[in-house]
Structure formats: structure tokens, C-alpha cells
Amino acid sequence: MNWVWFHKWASPKWFFQKTDALVLWFGFLCLILLTVGTVWGLAFAPEDFKQGNSFRIFYIHVPSAILAQSIFMAMAISAAVGLIWRIKLAHIFVEVAAPIGASITLLALLTGAIWGKPTWGTWWVWDARLTSTLIQFFIYLGIISLYQAIENRDTASKATAIACLVGIVNLPIIKFSVNWWNTLHQPATFKLTEAPSMATEMWVPGLIMMIGFYLFFAYLVLIRMRSEVLEREKRSAWVREYLEKKDVL
Amino acid sequence: MYFDSFTDFIAMGGHGTFVWMAYACFLMVIIWNLVSPAIRRRQVLESARRYWRRVDAESQSTESPS
């Protein structure tokens, strides 16, 4: 039947074979986008009339901060899918996305602190946006250590998935922190429903970086998931064929 | 290019330290994200290889017990 086409995606073997070429494409595209975005943002975009050249940190700070939250959202959805339909690939996604999400959150925090020094005169303030993002980083670390602390893989997957569903409560707090509390951090510059309030030659490289960041995440998730699938399926015949094809065996 | 010279580009109008520090963090995060799955992949391939080597050795020893 046609409507069950997506069930194939739950099959580790099918996933592994279908993503073989996809990985290269994602890697290639994100390499191009991140290179173009970085060069454009650093050398060609104009400086901000108030912040000067420190504005160029925008091109990594904003994409990383947005991606850090998207990753957690994706992990929570995947965790729910894994719990409800018992799809192993969904659990694998949660486990491999967590360290990537942690590193991207750390990048948002570091670039934010570095940007804060010339703009606000301080590296760090304990205000709502910054503190809730720091908590997000700790939630990522908590999820990674929870998974590693439990010996049995199925139990670990279940516990991690539940932790993701609980951790999602922090996302609206980050999102609305700039509206709910007084904070040094400015509210969102970009809204889906309005035209950007920034000059075109400034936001276009930002958009390129944003797409590049998302593709980089997709690339990293795929290569990590493929390794975990291989590890779990190493006793099946198709893995043996793969090893022979790769001249490993 | 927005800057007049390479020196201007490095100096970033006095904000060079901050801009380059931020982009160095970016580079470090990229490198870590590429290196750590590469190490993991190597481990996984090695453990799968060892598994199949053992299976082959065992099946050979049962086929010809001499």
C-alpha cells in the first residue's frame, strides 16, 4: 500500500543505503554555504552604524542560537516518535543530536559573551535570555550523561526520550525571555511574518549562514546516525557486505 | 570588499580581537564536530571487522576440525 512508504524509514538497513549519497550532498552544500557566508559576512557586508565591525559576530551568533533551539525541538519530537511507535532510528537521532546541540549551544553562548563585551561592556550578565540559554546547555549535557549512565540500551533510550520531553519546557522560556523580563538582550530581529528590519546587504549573508548551519547539522546527524546503525546491526549480512565493499574486512 | 586594506580587515575598526575570537570559536566547534564522529566511525568499523573475523575463524574451525 502506498501510504506506508514512510515505514521504510524505520528500517535501519533502508536508512543506511538511502543516506549513502545524501551525506555527500549535505556535506558539499554546507561547505559551500558556510564558506560563502563567512567570507561575505567578514569581508563584504557593511559594518553596523552603531556597533561597528563587532556586528560581524551576528553571522555566527544568531544562526547558532536559533539552531541550538531547533535541534532540541527536533530531539523532543523524535523522542516522542520513538516512545509512541517504538522506532529505534528515532531514538538514535536523539542520542546523536544531543552532543551536536550541546556544541552549538556552547557556540551561541561563547559568541554572545564575546559580542557582549564591546557592545554592552560586559562578558556576561545573569539576565533571562542568557541564563535560560545556559540552562539549555546544561539540559543538553544532562541528556548526554543520562544516556551514558544507563547500561541497558533500551532503558537508556527511553529515559533519554522522557528527559527530552521534560526539557522542552525551557524552549518557550528562552524564546519569550526577551519579552517577559527586562533584559540587555534585544528582542528578535527577524520575524516570519514581517520583512526584516535590517539592510538587505546585511541580512542576506546571515540567511546563507543560517541555511549552512542547518545543513551542517543535517550532515553531522547523518554521519553519526550511520555509525550507530552500523554498530547496532553489525551482526547482519548487509553490514558484512558493506565492510567488504569498503575493504575493511 | 568592504575594507580598504588587509590591515584594516584584520583590525576590524578596533573590534578585531572580538570578531576573530568569535570566529575562532566557530572554527573550533566545526573541527570538534568533524573529528569526533570520525573517531566513532573508525571504532565502529573496527568492532564490526573484529566480529566478522571471529565468525569466520569459528566457522572454519567447525568445518575442518583437524
JSON list of N, CA and C in Angstrom, two decimals, chain A residues 28-72:
[
{"chain": "A", "resi": 28, "resn": "PHE", "atom": "N", "xyz": [28.78, 18.69, 0.99]},
{"chain": "A", "resi": 28, "resn": "PHE", "atom": "CA", "xyz": [29.22, 19.57, -0.08]},
{"chain": "A", "resi": 28, "resn": "PHE", "atom": "C", "xyz": [28.49, 20.92, -0.01]},
{"chain": "A", "resi": 29, "resn": "LEU", "atom": "N", "xyz": [27.15, 20.86, 0.13]},
{"chain": "A", "resi": 29, "resn": "LEU", "atom": "CA", "xyz": [26.36, 22.09, 0.16]},
{"chain": "A", "resi": 29, "resn": "LEU", "atom": "C", "xyz": [26.69, 22.96, 1.37]},
{"chain": "A", "resi": 30, "resn": "CYS", "atom": "N", "xyz": [26.83, 22.33, 2.54]},
{"chain": "A", "resi": 30, "resn": "CYS", "atom": "CA", "xyz": [27.08, 23.16, 3.72]},
{"chain": "A", "resi": 30, "resn": "CYS", "atom": "C", "xyz": [28.48, 23.74, 3.69]},
{"chain": "A", "resi": 31, "resn": "LEU", "atom": "N", "xyz": [29.43, 23.02, 3.08]},
{"chain": "A", "resi": 31, "resn": "LEU", "atom": "CA", "xyz": [30.78, 23.57, 2.92]},
{"chain": "A", "resi": 31, "resn": "LEU", "atom": "C", "xyz": [30.72, 24.86, 2.09]},
{"chain": "A", "resi": 32, "resn": "ILE", "atom": "N", "xyz": [29.98, 24.80, 0.97]},
{"chain": "A", "resi": 32, "resn": "ILE", "atom": "CA", "xyz": [29.87, 25.98, 0.11]},
{"chain": "A", "resi": 32, "resn": "ILE", "atom": "C", "xyz": [29.17, 27.13, 0.83]},
{"chain": "A", "resi": 33, "resn": "LEU", "atom": "N", "xyz": [28.02, 26.83, 1.44]},
{"chain": "A", "resi": 33, "resn": "LEU", "atom": "CA", "xyz": [27.23, 27.88, 2.08]},
{"chain": "A", "resi": 33, "resn": "LEU", "atom": "C", "xyz": [27.99, 28.53, 3.25]},
{"chain": "A", "resi": 34, "resn": "LEU", "atom": "N", "xyz": [28.64, 27.70, 4.08]},
{"chain": "A", "resi": 34, "resn": "LEU", "atom": "CA", "xyz": [29.34, 28.26, 5.23]},
{"chain": "A", "resi": 34, "resn": "LEU", "atom": "C", "xyz": [30.56, 29.07, 4.79]},
{"chain": "A", "resi": 35, "resn": "THR", "atom": "N", "xyz": [31.23, 28.62, 3.72]},
{"chain": "A", "resi": 35, "resn": "THR", "atom": "CA", "xyz": [32.38, 29.39, 3.23]},
{"chain": "A", "resi": 35, "resn": "THR", "atom": "C", "xyz": [31.91, 30.73, 2.66]},
{"chain": "A", "resi": 36, "resn": "VAL", "atom": "N", "xyz": [30.91, 30.68, 1.78]},
{"chain": "A", "resi": 36, "resn": "VAL", "atom": "CA", "xyz": [30.40, 31.92, 1.18]},
{"chain": "A", "resi": 36, "resn": "VAL", "atom": "C", "xyz": [29.88, 32.86, 2.27]},
{"chain": "A", "resi": 37, "resn": "GLY", "atom": "N", "xyz": [29.09, 32.33, 3.20]},
{"chain": "A", "resi": 37, "resn": "GLY", "atom": "CA", "xyz": [28.51, 33.15, 4.27]},
{"chain": "A", "resi": 37, "resn": "GLY", "atom": "C", "xyz": [29.58, 33.79, 5.15]},
{"chain": "A", "resi": 38, "resn": "THR", "atom": "N", "xyz": [30.62, 33.02, 5.49]},
{"chain": "A", "resi": 38, "resn": "THR", "atom": "CA", "xyz": [31.68, 33.55, 6.35]},
{"chain": "A", "resi": 38, "resn": "THR", "atom": "C", "xyz": [32.47, 34.64, 5.65]},
{"chain": "A", "resi": 39, "resn": "VAL", "atom": "N", "xyz": [32.87, 34.38, 4.41]},
{"chain": "A", "resi": 39, "resn": "VAL", "atom": "CA", "xyz": [33.65, 35.38, 3.68]},
{"chain": "A", "resi": 39, "resn": "VAL", "atom": "C", "xyz": [32.82, 36.65, 3.45]},
{"chain": "A", "resi": 40, "resn": "TRP", "atom": "N", "xyz": [31.58, 36.45, 3.06]},
{"chain": "A", "resi": 40, "resn": "TRP", "atom": "CA", "xyz": [30.68, 37.59, 2.83]},
{"chain": "A", "resi": 40, "resn": "TRP", "atom": "C", "xyz": [30.47, 38.39, 4.12]},
{"chain": "A", "resi": 41, "resn": "GLY", "atom": "N", "xyz": [30.18, 37.68, 5.19]},
{"chain": "A", "resi": 41, "resn": "GLY", "atom": "CA", "xyz": [29.90, 38.34, 6.47]},
{"chain": "A", "resi": 41, "resn": "GLY", "atom": "C", "xyz": [31.11, 39.06, 7.03]},
{"chain": "A", "resi": 42, "resn": "LEU", "atom": "N", "xyz": [32.30, 38.47, 6.84]},
{"chain": "A", "resi": 42, "resn": "LEU", "atom": "CA", "xyz": [33.51, 39.05, 7.42]},
{"chain": "A", "resi": 42, "resn": "LEU", "atom": "C", "xyz": [34.07, 40.18, 6.58]},
{"chain": "A", "resi": 43, "resn": "ALA", "atom": "N", "xyz": [34.06, 40.01, 5.26]},
{"chain": "A", "resi": 43, "resn": "ALA", "atom": "CA", "xyz": [34.82, 40.93, 4.42]},
{"chain": "A", "resi": 43, "resn": "ALA", "atom": "C", "xyz": [33.96, 41.84, 3.55]},
{"chain": "A", "resi": 44, "resn": "PHE", "atom": "N", "xyz": [32.73, 41.44, 3.23]},
{"chain": "A", "resi": 44, "resn": "PHE", "atom": "CA", "xyz": [31.96, 42.21, 2.25]},
{"chain": "A", "resi": 44, "resn": "PHE", "atom": "C", "xyz": [30.74, 42.92, 2.81]},
{"chain": "A", "resi": 45, "resn": "ALA", "atom": "N", "xyz": [30.13, 42.38, 3.85]},
{"chain": "A", "resi": 45, "resn": "ALA", "atom": "CA", "xyz": [28.96, 43.03, 4.43]},
{"chain": "A", "resi": 45, "resn": "ALA", "atom": "C", "xyz": [29.38, 44.36, 5.07]},
{"chain": "A", "resi": 46, "resn": "PRO", "atom": "N", "xyz": [28.51, 45.38, 5.04]},
{"chain": "A", "resi": 46, "resn": "PRO", "atom": "CA", "xyz": [28.89, 46.65, 5.66]},
{"chain": "A", "resi": 46, "resn": "PRO", "atom": "C", "xyz": [28.86, 46.55, 7.18]},
{"chain": "A", "resi": 47, "resn": "GLU", "atom": "N", "xyz": [29.56, 47.47, 7.86]},
{"chain": "A", "resi": 47, "resn": "GLU", "atom": "CA", "xyz": [29.54, 47.44, 9.32]},
{"chain": "A", "resi": 47, "resn": "GLU", "atom": "C", "xyz": [28.26, 48.11, 9.83]},
{"chain": "A", "resi": 48, "resn": "ASP", "atom": "N", "xyz": [27.94, 47.84, 11.08]},
{"chain": "A", "resi": 48, "resn": "ASP", "atom": "CA", "xyz": [26.75, 48.44, 11.69]},
{"chain": "A", "resi": 48, "resn": "ASP", "atom": "C", "xyz": [27.08, 49.88, 12.10]},
{"chain": "A", "resi": 49, "resn": "PHE", "atom": "N", "xyz": [26.09, 50.79, 11.90]},
{"chain": "A", "resi": 49, "resn": "PHE", "atom": "CA", "xyz": [26.43, 52.20, 12.17]},
{"chain": "A", "resi": 49, "resn": "PHE", "atom": "C", "xyz": [26.65, 52.46, 13.66]},
{"chain": "A", "resi": 50, "resn": "LYS", "atom": "N", "xyz": [26.07, 51.62, 14.52]},
{"chain": "A", "resi": 50, "resn": "LYS", "atom": "CA", "xyz": [26.27, 51.79, 15.96]},
{"chain": "A", "resi": 50, "resn": "LYS", "atom": "C", "xyz": [27.36, 50.86, 16.51]},
{"chain": "A", "resi": 51, "resn": "GLN", "atom": "N", "xyz": [27.31, 49.58, 16.11]},
{"chain": "A", "resi": 51, "resn": "GLN", "atom": "CA", "xyz": [28.21, 48.60, 16.72]},
{"chain": "A", "resi": 51, "resn": "GLN", "atom": "C", "xyz": [29.53, 48.45, 15.98]},
{"chain": "A", "resi": 52, "resn": "GLY", "atom": "N", "xyz": [29.63, 49.05, 14.80]},
{"chain": "A", "resi": 52, "resn": "GLY", "atom": "CA", "xyz": [30.86, 48.90, 14.03]},
{"chain": "A", "resi": 52, "resn": "GLY", "atom": "C", "xyz": [31.04, 47.47, 13.56]},
{"chain": "A", "resi": 53, "resn": "ASN", "atom": "N", "xyz": [32.29, 47.01, 13.55]},
{"chain": "A", "resi": 53, "resn": "ASN", "atom": "CA", "xyz": [32.59, 45.70, 12.98]},
{"chain": "A", "resi": 53, "resn": "ASN", "atom": "C", "xyz": [32.26, 44.55, 13.92]},
{"chain": "A", "resi": 54, "resn": "SER", "atom": "N", "xyz": [32.04, 44.82, 15.21]},
{"chain": "A", "resi": 54, "resn": "SER", "atom": "CA", "xyz": [31.69, 43.73, 16.12]},
{"chain": "A", "resi": 54, "resn": "SER", "atom": "C", "xyz": [30.37, 43.09, 15.70]},
{"chain": "A", "resi": 55, "resn": "PHE", "atom": "N", "xyz": [29.61, 43.82, 14.87]},
{"chain": "A", "resi": 55, "resn": "PHE", "atom": "CA", "xyz": [28.36, 43.29, 14.34]},
{"chain": "A", "resi": 55, "resn": "PHE", "atom": "C", "xyz": [28.58, 42.00, 13.55]},
{"chain": "A", "resi": 56, "resn": "ARG", "atom": "N", "xyz": [29.78, 41.80, 13.02]},
{"chain": "A", "resi": 56, "resn": "ARG", "atom": "CA", "xyz": [30.03, 40.60, 12.20]},
{"chain": "A", "resi": 56, "resn": "ARG", "atom": "C", "xyz": [29.89, 39.30, 12.99]},
{"chain": "A", "resi": 57, "resn": "ILE", "atom": "N", "xyz": [29.92, 39.40, 14.32]},
{"chain": "A", "resi": 57, "resn": "ILE", "atom": "CA", "xyz": [29.71, 38.21, 15.15]},
{"chain": "A", "resi": 57, "resn": "ILE", "atom": "C", "xyz": [28.27, 37.70, 14.97]},
{"chain": "A", "resi": 58, "resn": "PHE", "atom": "N", "xyz": [27.37, 38.61, 14.60]},
{"chain": "A", "resi": 58, "resn": "PHE", "atom": "CA", "xyz": [25.98, 38.26, 14.30]},
{"chain": "A", "resi": 58, "resn": "PHE", "atom": "C", "xyz": [25.88, 37.02, 13.41]},
{"chain": "A", "resi": 59, "resn": "TYR", "atom": "N", "xyz": [26.77, 36.94, 12.41]},
{"chain": "A", "resi": 59, "resn": "TYR", "atom": "CA", "xyz": [26.66, 35.87, 11.40]},
{"chain": "A", "resi": 59, "resn": "TYR", "atom": "C", "xyz": [26.91, 34.48, 11.96]},
{"chain": "A", "resi": 60, "resn": "ILE", "atom": "N", "xyz": [27.52, 34.37, 13.14]},
{"chain": "A", "resi": 60, "resn": "ILE", "atom": "CA", "xyz": [27.57, 33.04, 13.76]},
{"chain": "A", "resi": 60, "resn": "ILE", "atom": "C", "xyz": [26.69, 32.97, 15.00]},
{"chain": "A", "resi": 61, "resn": "HIS", "atom": "N", "xyz": [26.55, 34.11, 15.70]},
{"chain": "A", "resi": 61, "resn": "HIS", "atom": "CA", "xyz": [25.79, 34.07, 16.94]},
{"chain": "A", "resi": 61, "resn": "HIS", "atom": "C", "xyz": [24.31, 33.75, 16.70]},
{"chain": "A", "resi": 62, "resn": "VAL", "atom": "N", "xyz": [23.68, 34.45, 15.80]},
{"chain": "A", "resi": 62, "resn": "VAL", "atom": "CA", "xyz": [22.23, 34.27, 15.59]},
{"chain": "A", "resi": 62, "resn": "VAL", "atom": "C", "xyz": [21.91, 32.88, 15.00]},
{"chain": "A", "resi": 63, "resn": "PRO", "atom": "N", "xyz": [22.60, 32.45, 13.90]},
{"chain": "A", "resi": 63, "resn": "PRO", "atom": "CA", "xyz": [22.30, 31.09, 13.42]},
{"chain": "A", "resi": 63, "resn": "PRO", "atom": "C", "xyz": [22.54, 30.01, 14.48]},
{"chain": "A", "resi": 64, "resn": "SER", "atom": "N", "xyz": [23.62, 30.13, 15.26]},
{"chain": "A", "resi": 64, "resn": "SER", "atom": "CA", "xyz": [23.88, 29.07, 16.24]},
{"chain": "A", "resi": 64, "resn": "SER", "atom": "C", "xyz": [22.83, 29.07, 17.34]},
{"chain": "A", "resi": 65, "resn": "ALA", "atom": "N", "xyz": [22.39, 30.27, 17.77]},
{"chain": "A", "resi": 65, "resn": "ALA", "atom": "CA", "xyz": [21.38, 30.33, 18.83]},
{"chain": "A", "resi": 65, "resn": "ALA", "atom": "C", "xyz": [20.05, 29.75, 18.35]},
{"chain": "A", "resi": 66, "resn": "ILE", "atom": "N", "xyz": [19.68, 30.07, 17.11]},
{"chain": "A", "resi": 66, "resn": "ILE", "atom": "CA", "xyz": [18.41, 29.55, 16.58]},
{"chain": "A", "resi": 66, "resn": "ILE", "atom": "C", "xyz": [18.51, 28.04, 16.35]},
{"chain": "A", "resi": 67, "resn": "LEU", "atom": "N", "xyz": [19.64, 27.60, 15.78]},
{"chain": "A", "resi": 67, "resn": "LEU", "atom": "CA", "xyz": [19.80, 26.17, 15.53]},
{"chain": "A", "resi": 67, "resn": "LEU", "atom": "C", "xyz": [19.81, 25.37, 16.83]},
{"chain": "A", "resi": 68, "resn": "ALA", "atom": "N", "xyz": [20.44, 25.93, 17.88]},
{"chain": "A", "resi": 68, "resn": "ALA", "atom": "CA", "xyz": [20.51, 25.22, 19.16]},
{"chain": "A", "resi": 68, "resn": "ALA", "atom": "C", "xyz": [19.12, 24.89, 19.67]},
{"chain": "A", "resi": 69, "resn": "GLN", "atom": "N", "xyz": [18.18, 25.83, 19.47]},
{"chain": "A", "resi": 69, "resn": "GLN", "atom": "CA", "xyz": [16.81, 25.57, 19.93]},
{"chain": "A", "resi": 69, "resn": "GLN", "atom": "C", "xyz": [16.06, 24.63, 18.99]},
{"chain": "A", "resi": 70, "resn": "SER", "atom": "N", "xyz": [16.31, 24.78, 17.67]},
{"chain": "A", "resi": 70, "resn": "SER", "atom": "CA", "xyz": [15.67, 23.87, 16.70]},
{"chain": "A", "resi": 70, "resn": "SER", "atom": "C", "xyz": [16.08, 22.43, 16.94]},
{"chain": "A", "resi": 71, "resn": "ILE", "atom": "N", "xyz": [17.37, 22.23, 17.26]},
{"chain": "A", "resi": 71, "resn": "ILE", "atom": "CA", "xyz": [17.86, 20.87, 17.48]},
{"chain": "A", "resi": 71, "resn": "ILE", "atom": "C", "xyz": [17.10, 20.24, 18.65]},
{"chain": "A", "resi": 72, "resn": "PHE", "atom": "N", "xyz": [16.91, 21.05, 19.72]},
{"chain": "A", "resi": 72, "resn": "PHE", "atom": "CA", "xyz": [16.22, 20.46, 20.86]},
{"chain": "A", "resi": 72, "resn": "PHE", "atom": "C", "xyz": [14.78, 20.14, 20.52]}
]
